[in-house]
Tab-separated table of C-alpha atoms and ligand atoms in Angstrom:
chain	number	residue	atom	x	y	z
A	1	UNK	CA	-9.945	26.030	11.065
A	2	UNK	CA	-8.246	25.594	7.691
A	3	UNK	CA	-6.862	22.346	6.958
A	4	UNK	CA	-4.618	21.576	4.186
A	5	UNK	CA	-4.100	17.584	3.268
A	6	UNK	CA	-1.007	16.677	0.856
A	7	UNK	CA	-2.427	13.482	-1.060
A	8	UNK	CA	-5.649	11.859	-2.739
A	9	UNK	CA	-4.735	8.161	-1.348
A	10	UNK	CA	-6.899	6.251	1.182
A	11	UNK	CA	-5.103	8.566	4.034
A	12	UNK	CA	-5.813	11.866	2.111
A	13	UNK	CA	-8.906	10.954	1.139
A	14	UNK	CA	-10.821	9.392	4.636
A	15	UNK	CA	-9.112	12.363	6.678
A	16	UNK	CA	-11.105	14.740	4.234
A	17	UNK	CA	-14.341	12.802	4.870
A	18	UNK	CA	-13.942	12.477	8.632
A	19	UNK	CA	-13.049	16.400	8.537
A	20	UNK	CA	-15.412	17.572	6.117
A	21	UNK	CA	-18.452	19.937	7.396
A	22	UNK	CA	-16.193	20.770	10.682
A	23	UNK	CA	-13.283	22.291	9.237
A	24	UNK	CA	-12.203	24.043	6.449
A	25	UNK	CA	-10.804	21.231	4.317
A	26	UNK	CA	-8.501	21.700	1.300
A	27	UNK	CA	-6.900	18.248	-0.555
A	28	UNK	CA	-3.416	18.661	-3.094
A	29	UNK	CA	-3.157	16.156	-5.619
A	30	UNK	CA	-0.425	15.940	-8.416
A	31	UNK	CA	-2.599	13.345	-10.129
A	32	UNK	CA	-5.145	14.527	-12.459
A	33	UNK	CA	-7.866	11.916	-11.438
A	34	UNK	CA	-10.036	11.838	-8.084
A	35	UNK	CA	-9.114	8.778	-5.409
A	36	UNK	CA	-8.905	5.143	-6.476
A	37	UNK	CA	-8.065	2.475	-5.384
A	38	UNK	CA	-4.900	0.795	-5.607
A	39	UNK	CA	-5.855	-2.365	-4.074
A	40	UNK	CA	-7.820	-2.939	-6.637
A	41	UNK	CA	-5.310	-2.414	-9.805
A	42	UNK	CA	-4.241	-6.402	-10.419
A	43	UNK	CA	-8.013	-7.256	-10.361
A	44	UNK	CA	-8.430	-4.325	-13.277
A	45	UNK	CA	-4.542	-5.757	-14.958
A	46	UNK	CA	-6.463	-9.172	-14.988
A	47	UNK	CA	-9.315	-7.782	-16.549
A	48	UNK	CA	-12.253	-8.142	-13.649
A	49	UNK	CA	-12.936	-4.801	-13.186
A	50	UNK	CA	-14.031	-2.118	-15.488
A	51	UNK	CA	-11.578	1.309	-15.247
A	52	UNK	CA	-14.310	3.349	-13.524
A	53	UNK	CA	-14.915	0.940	-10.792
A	54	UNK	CA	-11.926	1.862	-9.492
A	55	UNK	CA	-12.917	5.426	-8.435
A	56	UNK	CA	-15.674	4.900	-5.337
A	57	UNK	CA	-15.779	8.587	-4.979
A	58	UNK	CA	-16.958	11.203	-8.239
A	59	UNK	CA	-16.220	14.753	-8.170
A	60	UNK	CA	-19.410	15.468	-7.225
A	61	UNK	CA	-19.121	13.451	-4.152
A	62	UNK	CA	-15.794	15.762	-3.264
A	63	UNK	CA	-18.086	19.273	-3.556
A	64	UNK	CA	-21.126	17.787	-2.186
A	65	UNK	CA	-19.264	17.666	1.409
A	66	UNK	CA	-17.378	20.897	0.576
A	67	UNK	CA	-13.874	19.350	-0.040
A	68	UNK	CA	-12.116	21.469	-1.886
A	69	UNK	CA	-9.532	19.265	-4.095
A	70	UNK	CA	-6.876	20.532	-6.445
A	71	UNK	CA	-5.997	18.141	-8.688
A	72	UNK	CA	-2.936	18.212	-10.923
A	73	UNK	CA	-1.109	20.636	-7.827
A	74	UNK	CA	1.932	19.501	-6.009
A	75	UNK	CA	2.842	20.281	-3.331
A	76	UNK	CA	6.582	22.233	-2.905
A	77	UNK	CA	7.825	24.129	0.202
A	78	UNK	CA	6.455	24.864	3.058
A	79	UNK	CA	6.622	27.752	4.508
A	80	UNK	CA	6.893	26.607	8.786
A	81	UNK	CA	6.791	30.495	9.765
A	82	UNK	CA	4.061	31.482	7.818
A	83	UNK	CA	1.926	28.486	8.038
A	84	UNK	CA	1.609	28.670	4.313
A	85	UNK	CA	1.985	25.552	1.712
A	86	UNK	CA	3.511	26.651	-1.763
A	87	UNK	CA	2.378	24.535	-5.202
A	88	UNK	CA	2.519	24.556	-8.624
A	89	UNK	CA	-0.856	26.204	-8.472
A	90	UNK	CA	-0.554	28.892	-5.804
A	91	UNK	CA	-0.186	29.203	-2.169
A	92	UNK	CA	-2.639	27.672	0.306
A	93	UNK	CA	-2.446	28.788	3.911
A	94	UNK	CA	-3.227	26.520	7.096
A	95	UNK	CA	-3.529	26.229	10.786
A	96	UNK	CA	-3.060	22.250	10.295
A	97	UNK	CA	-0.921	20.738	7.185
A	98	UNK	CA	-1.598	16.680	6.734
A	99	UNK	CA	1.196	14.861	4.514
A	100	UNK	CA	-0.373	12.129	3.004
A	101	UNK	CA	2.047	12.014	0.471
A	102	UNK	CA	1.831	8.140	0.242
A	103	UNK	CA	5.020	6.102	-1.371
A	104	UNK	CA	6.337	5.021	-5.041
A	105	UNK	CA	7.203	1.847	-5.877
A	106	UNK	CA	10.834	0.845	-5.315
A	107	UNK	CA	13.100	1.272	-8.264
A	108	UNK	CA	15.307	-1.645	-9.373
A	109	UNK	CA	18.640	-1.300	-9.021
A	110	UNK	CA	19.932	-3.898	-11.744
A	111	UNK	CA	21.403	-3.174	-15.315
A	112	UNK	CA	18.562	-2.802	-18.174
A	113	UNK	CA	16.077	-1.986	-15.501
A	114	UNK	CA	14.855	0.633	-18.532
A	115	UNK	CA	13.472	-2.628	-19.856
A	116	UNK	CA	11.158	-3.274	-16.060
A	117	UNK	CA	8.038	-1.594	-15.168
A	118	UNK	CA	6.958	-0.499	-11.648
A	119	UNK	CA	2.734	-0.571	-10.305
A	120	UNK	CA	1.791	1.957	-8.324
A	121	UNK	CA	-0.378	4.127	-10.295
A	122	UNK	CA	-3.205	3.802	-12.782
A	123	UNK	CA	-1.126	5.112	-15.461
A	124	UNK	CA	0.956	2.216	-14.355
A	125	UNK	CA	-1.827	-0.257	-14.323
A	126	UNK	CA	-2.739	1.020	-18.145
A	127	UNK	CA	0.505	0.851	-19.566
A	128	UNK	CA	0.537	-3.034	-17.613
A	129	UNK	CA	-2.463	-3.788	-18.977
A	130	UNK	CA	-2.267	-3.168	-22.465
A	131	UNK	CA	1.491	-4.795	-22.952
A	132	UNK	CA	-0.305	-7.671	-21.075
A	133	UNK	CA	-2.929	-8.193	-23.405
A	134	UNK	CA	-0.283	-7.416	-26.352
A	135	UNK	CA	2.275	-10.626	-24.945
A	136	UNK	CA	-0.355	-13.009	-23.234
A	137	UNK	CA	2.298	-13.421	-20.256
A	138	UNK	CA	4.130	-11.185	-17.734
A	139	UNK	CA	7.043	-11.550	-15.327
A	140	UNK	CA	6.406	-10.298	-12.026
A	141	UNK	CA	9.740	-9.449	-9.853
A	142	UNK	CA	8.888	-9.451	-5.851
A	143	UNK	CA	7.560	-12.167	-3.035
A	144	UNK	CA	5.519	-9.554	-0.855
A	145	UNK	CA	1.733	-8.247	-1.570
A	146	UNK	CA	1.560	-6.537	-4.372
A	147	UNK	CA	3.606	-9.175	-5.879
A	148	UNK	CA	1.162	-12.025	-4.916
A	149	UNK	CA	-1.866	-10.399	-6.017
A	150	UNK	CA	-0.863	-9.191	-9.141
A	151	UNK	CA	0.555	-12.770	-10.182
A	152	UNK	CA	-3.149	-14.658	-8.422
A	153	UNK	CA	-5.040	-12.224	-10.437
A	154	UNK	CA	-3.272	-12.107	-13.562
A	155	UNK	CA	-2.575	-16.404	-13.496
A	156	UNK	CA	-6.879	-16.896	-12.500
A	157	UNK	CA	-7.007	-14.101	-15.813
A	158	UNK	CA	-5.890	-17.357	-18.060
A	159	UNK	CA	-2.293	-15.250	-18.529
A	160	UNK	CA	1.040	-17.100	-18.240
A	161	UNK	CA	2.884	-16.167	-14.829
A	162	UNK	CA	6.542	-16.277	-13.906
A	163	UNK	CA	7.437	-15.524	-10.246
A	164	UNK	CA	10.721	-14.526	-9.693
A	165	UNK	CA	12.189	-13.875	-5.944
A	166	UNK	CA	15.519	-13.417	-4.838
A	167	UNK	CA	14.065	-15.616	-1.122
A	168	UNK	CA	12.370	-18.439	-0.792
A	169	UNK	CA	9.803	-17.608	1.562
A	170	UNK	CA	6.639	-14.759	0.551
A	171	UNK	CA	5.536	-12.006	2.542
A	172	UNK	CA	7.755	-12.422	5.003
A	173	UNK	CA	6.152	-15.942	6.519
A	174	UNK	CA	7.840	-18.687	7.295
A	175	UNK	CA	8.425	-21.902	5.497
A	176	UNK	CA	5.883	-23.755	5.759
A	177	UNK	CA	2.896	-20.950	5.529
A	178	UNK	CA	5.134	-19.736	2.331
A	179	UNK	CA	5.271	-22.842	0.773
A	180	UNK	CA	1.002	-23.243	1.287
A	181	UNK	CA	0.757	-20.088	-0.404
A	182	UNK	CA	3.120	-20.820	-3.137
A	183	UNK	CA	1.016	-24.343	-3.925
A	184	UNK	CA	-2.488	-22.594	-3.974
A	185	UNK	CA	-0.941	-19.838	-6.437
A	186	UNK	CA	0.823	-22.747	-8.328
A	187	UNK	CA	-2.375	-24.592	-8.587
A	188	UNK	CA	-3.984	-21.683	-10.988
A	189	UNK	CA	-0.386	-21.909	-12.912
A	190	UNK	CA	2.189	-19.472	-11.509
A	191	UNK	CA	5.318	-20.583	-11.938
A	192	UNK	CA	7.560	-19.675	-8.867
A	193	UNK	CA	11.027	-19.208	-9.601
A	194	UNK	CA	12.505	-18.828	-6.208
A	195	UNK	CA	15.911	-17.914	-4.250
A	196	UNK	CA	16.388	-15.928	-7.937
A	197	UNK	CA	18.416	-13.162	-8.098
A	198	UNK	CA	18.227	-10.855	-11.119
A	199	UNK	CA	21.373	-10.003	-12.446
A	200	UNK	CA	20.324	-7.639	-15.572
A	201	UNK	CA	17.361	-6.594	-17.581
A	202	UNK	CA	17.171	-6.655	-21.559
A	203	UNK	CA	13.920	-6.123	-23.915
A	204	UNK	CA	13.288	-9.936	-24.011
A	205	UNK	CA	13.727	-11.552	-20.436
A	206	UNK	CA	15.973	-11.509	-17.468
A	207	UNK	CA	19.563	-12.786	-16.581
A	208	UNK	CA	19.614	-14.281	-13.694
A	209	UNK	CA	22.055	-16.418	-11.199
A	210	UNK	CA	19.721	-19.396	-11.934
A	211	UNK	CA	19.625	-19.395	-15.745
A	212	UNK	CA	17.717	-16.576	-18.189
A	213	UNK	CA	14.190	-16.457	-18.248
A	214	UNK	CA	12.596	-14.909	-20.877
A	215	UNK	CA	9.602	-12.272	-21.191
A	216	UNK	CA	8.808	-8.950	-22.578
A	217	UNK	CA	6.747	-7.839	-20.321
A	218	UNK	CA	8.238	-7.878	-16.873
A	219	UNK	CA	6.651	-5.867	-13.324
A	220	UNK	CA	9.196	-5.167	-10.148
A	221	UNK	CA	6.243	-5.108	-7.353
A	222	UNK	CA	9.143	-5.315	-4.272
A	223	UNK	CA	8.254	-2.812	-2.185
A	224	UNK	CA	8.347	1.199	-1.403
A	225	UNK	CA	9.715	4.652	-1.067
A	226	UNK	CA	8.071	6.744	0.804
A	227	UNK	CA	7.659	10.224	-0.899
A	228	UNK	CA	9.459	12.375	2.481
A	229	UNK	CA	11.029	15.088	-0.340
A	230	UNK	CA	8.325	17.781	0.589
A	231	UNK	CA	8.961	17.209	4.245
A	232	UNK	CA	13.077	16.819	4.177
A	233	UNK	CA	12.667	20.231	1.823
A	234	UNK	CA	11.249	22.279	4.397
A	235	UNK	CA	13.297	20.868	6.725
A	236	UNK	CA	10.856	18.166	9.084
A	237	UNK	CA	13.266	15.253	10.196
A	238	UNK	CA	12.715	12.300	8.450
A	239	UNK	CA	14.341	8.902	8.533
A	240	UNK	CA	13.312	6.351	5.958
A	241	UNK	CA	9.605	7.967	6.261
A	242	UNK	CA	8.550	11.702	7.279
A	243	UNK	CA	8.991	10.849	11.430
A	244	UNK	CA	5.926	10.972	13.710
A	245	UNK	CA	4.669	10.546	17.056
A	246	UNK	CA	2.277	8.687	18.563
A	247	UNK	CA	-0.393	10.965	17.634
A	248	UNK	CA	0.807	11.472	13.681
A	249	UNK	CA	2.689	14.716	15.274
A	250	UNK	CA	5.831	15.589	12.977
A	251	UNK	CA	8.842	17.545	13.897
A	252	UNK	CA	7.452	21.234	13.127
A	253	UNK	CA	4.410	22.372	14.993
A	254	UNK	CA	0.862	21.954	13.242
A	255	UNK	CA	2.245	19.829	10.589
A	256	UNK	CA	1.083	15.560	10.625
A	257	UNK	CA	1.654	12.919	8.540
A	258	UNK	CA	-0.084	9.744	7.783
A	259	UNK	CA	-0.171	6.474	5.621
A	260	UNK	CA	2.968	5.234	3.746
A	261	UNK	CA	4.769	8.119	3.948
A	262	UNK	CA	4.819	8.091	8.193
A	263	UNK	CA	7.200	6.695	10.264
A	264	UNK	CA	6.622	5.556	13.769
A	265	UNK	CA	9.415	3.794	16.062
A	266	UNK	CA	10.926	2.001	12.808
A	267	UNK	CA	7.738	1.360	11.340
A	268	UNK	CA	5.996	2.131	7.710
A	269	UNK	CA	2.677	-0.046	7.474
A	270	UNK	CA	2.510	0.094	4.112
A	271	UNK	CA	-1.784	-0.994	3.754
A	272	UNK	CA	-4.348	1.090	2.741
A	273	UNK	CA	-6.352	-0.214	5.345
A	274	UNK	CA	-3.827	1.215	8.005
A	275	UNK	CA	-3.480	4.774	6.429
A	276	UNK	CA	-7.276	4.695	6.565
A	277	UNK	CA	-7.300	3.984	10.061
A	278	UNK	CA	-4.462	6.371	10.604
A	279	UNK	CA	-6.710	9.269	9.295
A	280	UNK	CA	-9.968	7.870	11.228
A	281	UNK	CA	-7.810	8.376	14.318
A	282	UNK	CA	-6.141	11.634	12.857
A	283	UNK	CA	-9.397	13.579	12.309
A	284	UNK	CA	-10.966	12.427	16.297
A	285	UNK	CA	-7.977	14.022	17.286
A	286	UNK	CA	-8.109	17.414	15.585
A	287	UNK	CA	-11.535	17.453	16.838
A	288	UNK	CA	-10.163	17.059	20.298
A	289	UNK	CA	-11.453	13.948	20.706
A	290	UNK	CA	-9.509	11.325	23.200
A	291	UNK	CA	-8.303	8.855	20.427
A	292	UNK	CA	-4.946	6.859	19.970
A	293	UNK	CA	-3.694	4.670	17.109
A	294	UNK	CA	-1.583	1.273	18.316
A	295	UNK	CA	0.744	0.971	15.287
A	296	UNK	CA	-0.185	-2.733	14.848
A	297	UNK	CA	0.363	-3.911	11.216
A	298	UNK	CA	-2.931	-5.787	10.031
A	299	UNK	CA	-3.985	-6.708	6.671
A	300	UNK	CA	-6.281	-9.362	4.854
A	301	UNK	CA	-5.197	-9.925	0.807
A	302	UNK	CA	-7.128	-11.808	-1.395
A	303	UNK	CA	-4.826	-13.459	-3.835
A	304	UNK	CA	-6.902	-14.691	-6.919
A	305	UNK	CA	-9.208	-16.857	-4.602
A	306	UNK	CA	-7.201	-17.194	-1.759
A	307	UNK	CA	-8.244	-14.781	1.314
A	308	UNK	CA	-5.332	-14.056	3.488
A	309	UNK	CA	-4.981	-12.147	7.063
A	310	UNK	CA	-1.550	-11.294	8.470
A	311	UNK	CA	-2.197	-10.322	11.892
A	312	UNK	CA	0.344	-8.544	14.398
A	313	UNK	CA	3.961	-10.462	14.531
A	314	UNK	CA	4.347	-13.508	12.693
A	315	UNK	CA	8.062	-14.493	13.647
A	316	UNK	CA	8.749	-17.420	15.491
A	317	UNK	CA	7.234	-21.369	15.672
A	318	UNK	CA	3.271	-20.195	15.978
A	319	UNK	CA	0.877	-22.739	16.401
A	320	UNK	CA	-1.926	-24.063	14.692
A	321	UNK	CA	-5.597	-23.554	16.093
A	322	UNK	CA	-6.959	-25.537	12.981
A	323	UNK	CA	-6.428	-25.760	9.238
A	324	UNK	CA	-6.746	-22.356	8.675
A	325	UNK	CA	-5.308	-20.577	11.589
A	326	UNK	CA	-1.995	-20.129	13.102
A	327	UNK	CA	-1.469	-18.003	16.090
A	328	UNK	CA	2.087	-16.591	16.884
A	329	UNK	CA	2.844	-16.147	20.580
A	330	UNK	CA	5.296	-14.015	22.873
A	331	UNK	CA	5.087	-16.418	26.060
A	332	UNK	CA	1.801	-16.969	26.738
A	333	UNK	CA	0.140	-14.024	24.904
A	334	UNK	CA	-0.438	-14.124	21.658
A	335	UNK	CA	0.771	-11.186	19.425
A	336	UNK	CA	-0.106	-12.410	15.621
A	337	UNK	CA	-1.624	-14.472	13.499
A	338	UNK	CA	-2.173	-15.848	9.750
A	339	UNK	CA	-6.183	-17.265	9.261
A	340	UNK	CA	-6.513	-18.572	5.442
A	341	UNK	CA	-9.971	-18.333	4.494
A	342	UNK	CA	-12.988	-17.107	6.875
A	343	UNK	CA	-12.009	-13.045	7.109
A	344	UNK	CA	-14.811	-13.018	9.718
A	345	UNK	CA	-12.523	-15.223	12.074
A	346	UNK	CA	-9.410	-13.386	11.245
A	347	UNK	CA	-11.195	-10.425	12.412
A	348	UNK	CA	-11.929	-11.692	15.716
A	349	UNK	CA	-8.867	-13.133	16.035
A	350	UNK	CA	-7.597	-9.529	15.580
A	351	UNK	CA	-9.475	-7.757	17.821
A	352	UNK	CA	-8.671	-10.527	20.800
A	353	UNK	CA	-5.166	-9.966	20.042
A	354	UNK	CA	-5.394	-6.439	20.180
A	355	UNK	CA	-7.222	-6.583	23.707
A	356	UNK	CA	-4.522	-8.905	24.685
A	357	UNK	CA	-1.974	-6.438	23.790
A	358	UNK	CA	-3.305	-3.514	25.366
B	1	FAD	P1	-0.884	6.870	-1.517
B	1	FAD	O1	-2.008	5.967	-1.839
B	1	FAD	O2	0.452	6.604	-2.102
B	1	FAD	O3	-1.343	8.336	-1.914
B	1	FAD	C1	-0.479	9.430	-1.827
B	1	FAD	C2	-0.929	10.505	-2.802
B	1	FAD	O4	-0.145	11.675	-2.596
B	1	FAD	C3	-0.717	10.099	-4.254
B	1	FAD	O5	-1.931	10.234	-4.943
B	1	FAD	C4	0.353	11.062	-4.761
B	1	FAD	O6	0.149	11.422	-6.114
B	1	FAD	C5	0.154	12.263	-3.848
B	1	FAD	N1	1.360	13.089	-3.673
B	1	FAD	C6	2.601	12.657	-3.305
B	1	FAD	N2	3.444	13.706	-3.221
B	1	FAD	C7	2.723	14.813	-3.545
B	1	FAD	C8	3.038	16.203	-3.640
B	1	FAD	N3	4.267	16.673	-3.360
B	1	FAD	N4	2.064	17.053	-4.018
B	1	FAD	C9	0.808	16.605	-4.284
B	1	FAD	N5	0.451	15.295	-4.210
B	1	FAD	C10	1.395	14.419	-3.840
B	1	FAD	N6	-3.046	-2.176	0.687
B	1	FAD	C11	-3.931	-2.960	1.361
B	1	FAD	O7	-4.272	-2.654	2.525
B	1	FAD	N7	-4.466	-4.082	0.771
B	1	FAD	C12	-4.169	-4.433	-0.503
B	1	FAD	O8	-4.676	-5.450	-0.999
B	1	FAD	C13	-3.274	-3.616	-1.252
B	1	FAD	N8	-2.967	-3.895	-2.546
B	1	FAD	C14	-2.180	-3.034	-3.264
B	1	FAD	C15	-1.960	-3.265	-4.615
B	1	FAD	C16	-1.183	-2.391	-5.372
B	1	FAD	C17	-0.977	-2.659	-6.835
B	1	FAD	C18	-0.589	-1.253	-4.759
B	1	FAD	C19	0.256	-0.293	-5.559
B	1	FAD	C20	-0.793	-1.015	-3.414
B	1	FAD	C21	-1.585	-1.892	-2.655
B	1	FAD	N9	-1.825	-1.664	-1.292
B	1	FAD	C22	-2.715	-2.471	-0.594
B	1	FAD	C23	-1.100	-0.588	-0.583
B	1	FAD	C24	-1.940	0.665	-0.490
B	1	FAD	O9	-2.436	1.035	-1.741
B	1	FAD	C25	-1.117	1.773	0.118
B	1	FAD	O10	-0.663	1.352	1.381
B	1	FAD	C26	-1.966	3.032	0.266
B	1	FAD	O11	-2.331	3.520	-1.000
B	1	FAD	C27	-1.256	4.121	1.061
B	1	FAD	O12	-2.099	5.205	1.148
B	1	FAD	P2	-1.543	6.692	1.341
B	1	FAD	O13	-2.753	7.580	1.361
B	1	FAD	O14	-0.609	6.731	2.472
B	1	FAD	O15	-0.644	6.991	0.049
């Protein structure tokens, strides 16, 4: 059985491996380079991490389990009747077509945003990087993830660190977990500016509705768009992602979707760690394999020395085990949680909650 993946990210990339030496497996990349890892990119930014540490997986490793990956290829049309995928490099047939066409960052929307970068890419990360090193201090636009780490790893770097956020909580917590957050990251020298709206852009700082704050080099890290053109082109319903089923299933027969360009009841996870899983689950079902995926958003973050697991649903009061845990709770069950710290214990913690769940 041929199958055809759309995308070299973490859900492209551990579909191929769980696939490899069953099926026929063929991976479309527009990028010229082999997988890396995004996760890592603030810890490279900062300087921690040598460029080709950031590629776990050589070419070698790709033809070594028979994965044949076109590089520099996008993806265009697909034919639906004809089971046939058309790219800048050719046509590629399949009985099963995989978007794992992943997400960009969001664009700003404000005047001068010529003058604002966006991460999502290494060629991002190198063109972050060097202006970095050039102005000793960046400006980093966002309160969620990428945001965080970027700002932890850059501040721990010895690099000057604004934080500007048009809320006053980060990641989505509450209060008091925010404000926790915000004192560990202030404690290495970020300095938060908070409930800050940018109002324009210009080559030496930001206006904003709180005063001007000035910097050259200046990074919007607030959130995603998932890339759904392929899909919406040959005509697979979409919504704000490429829309799928409980079992990655999209709208036209033999055609899936995975990772940060998937949409489930409302949802986009938006980890790595989730389109990995996505694909682990993917691949035991194309081998006909009894699996199921539970759409439960999960992530640990390590933001410069502060580990970090959001568990499940964190709305609502929550209640501390110790220090480092909080537990969120629908009735008596608990359905989330935020551990600081031990990873091990937010990792049981995840799995009871899970069971709980289910
Ligand atoms: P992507 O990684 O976006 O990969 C999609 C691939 O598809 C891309 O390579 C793209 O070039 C290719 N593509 C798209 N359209 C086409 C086309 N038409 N033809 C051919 N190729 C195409 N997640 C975590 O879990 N933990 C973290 O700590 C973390 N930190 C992050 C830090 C940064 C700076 C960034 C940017 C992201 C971070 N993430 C983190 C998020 C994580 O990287 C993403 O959730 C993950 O990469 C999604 O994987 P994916 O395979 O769905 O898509």
């Amino acid at each position: 059985m041929k199958v055809v993946i759309v995308g070299n990210g973490p859900g492209g990339v551990e579909l191929a491996k769980n696939l490899s030496g069953e099926f026929e497996v063929t991976v479309i990349e527009k990028e010229e380079l082999p997988h890396y890892s995004k996760p890592m990119l603030s810890h490279y930014i900062a300087g921690f991490l040598p460029e080709e540490k950031l590629f776990p997986y050589s070419l070698e490793w790709y033809d070594r389990r028979g994965i044949e990956l076109r590089l520099g290829t996008s993806a265009l049309f697909i034919d639906r009747a004809k089971r046939v995928l058309a790219t800048s490099k050719g046509e590629f047939p399949y009985d099963v077509l995989v978007l794992a066409t992943g997400a960009r960052a969001a664009e700003p929307a404000v005047p001068g945003k010529e003058h604002l970068l966006t991460l999502r890419t290494l060629d991002d990360a190198r063109r972050i990087k060097e202006k970095l090193e050039e102005e000793g201090e960046i400006v980093i636009l966002g309160g969620g993830f990428i945001a965080l780490e970027l700002a932890g790893n850059v501040a721990k770097a010895g690099y000057r660190v604004k934080l500007v956020h048009r809320k006053r909580n980060l990641l989505g917590l509450d209060e008091e977990l925010s404000e926790r957050i915000r004192k560990e990251l202030e404690g290495i020298g970020v300095e938060f500016h908070l409930e800050t709206n940018v109002l324009s852009a210009s080559e030496n700082g930001l206006n904003t509705d709180r005063g001007y704050i000035p910097g050259r080099l200046k990074v919007c890290a607030f959130g995603i768009a998932p890339n759904v053109e392929l899909a919406l082109r040959s005509g697979i319903q979409t919504g704000k992602g490429i829309l799928i089923d409980d079992s990655f299933r999209t709208s036209a027969e033999g055609i899936y979707a995975i990772g940060d360009c998937a949409e489930y009841n409302g949802m986009i996870l938006g980890t790595a760690r989730a389109a990995a899983e996505q694909a682990r689950v993917l691949a035991s079902i194309l081998k006909g394999e009894s699996a199921s995926y539970d759409f439960f958003g999960s992530t640990v973050f390590k933001f410069a020395d502060l580990s970090l697991a959001i568990i499940g649903r964190t709305d609502g009061e929550g209640k501390w085990l110790d220090d480092e845990t909080r537990v969120f709770y629908r009735g008596d069950k608990p359905v989330g949680a935020v551990v600081f710290g031990d990873l091990r214990k937010a990792l049981r913690l995840e799995k009871e909650i899970r069971e709980a769940l289910n």
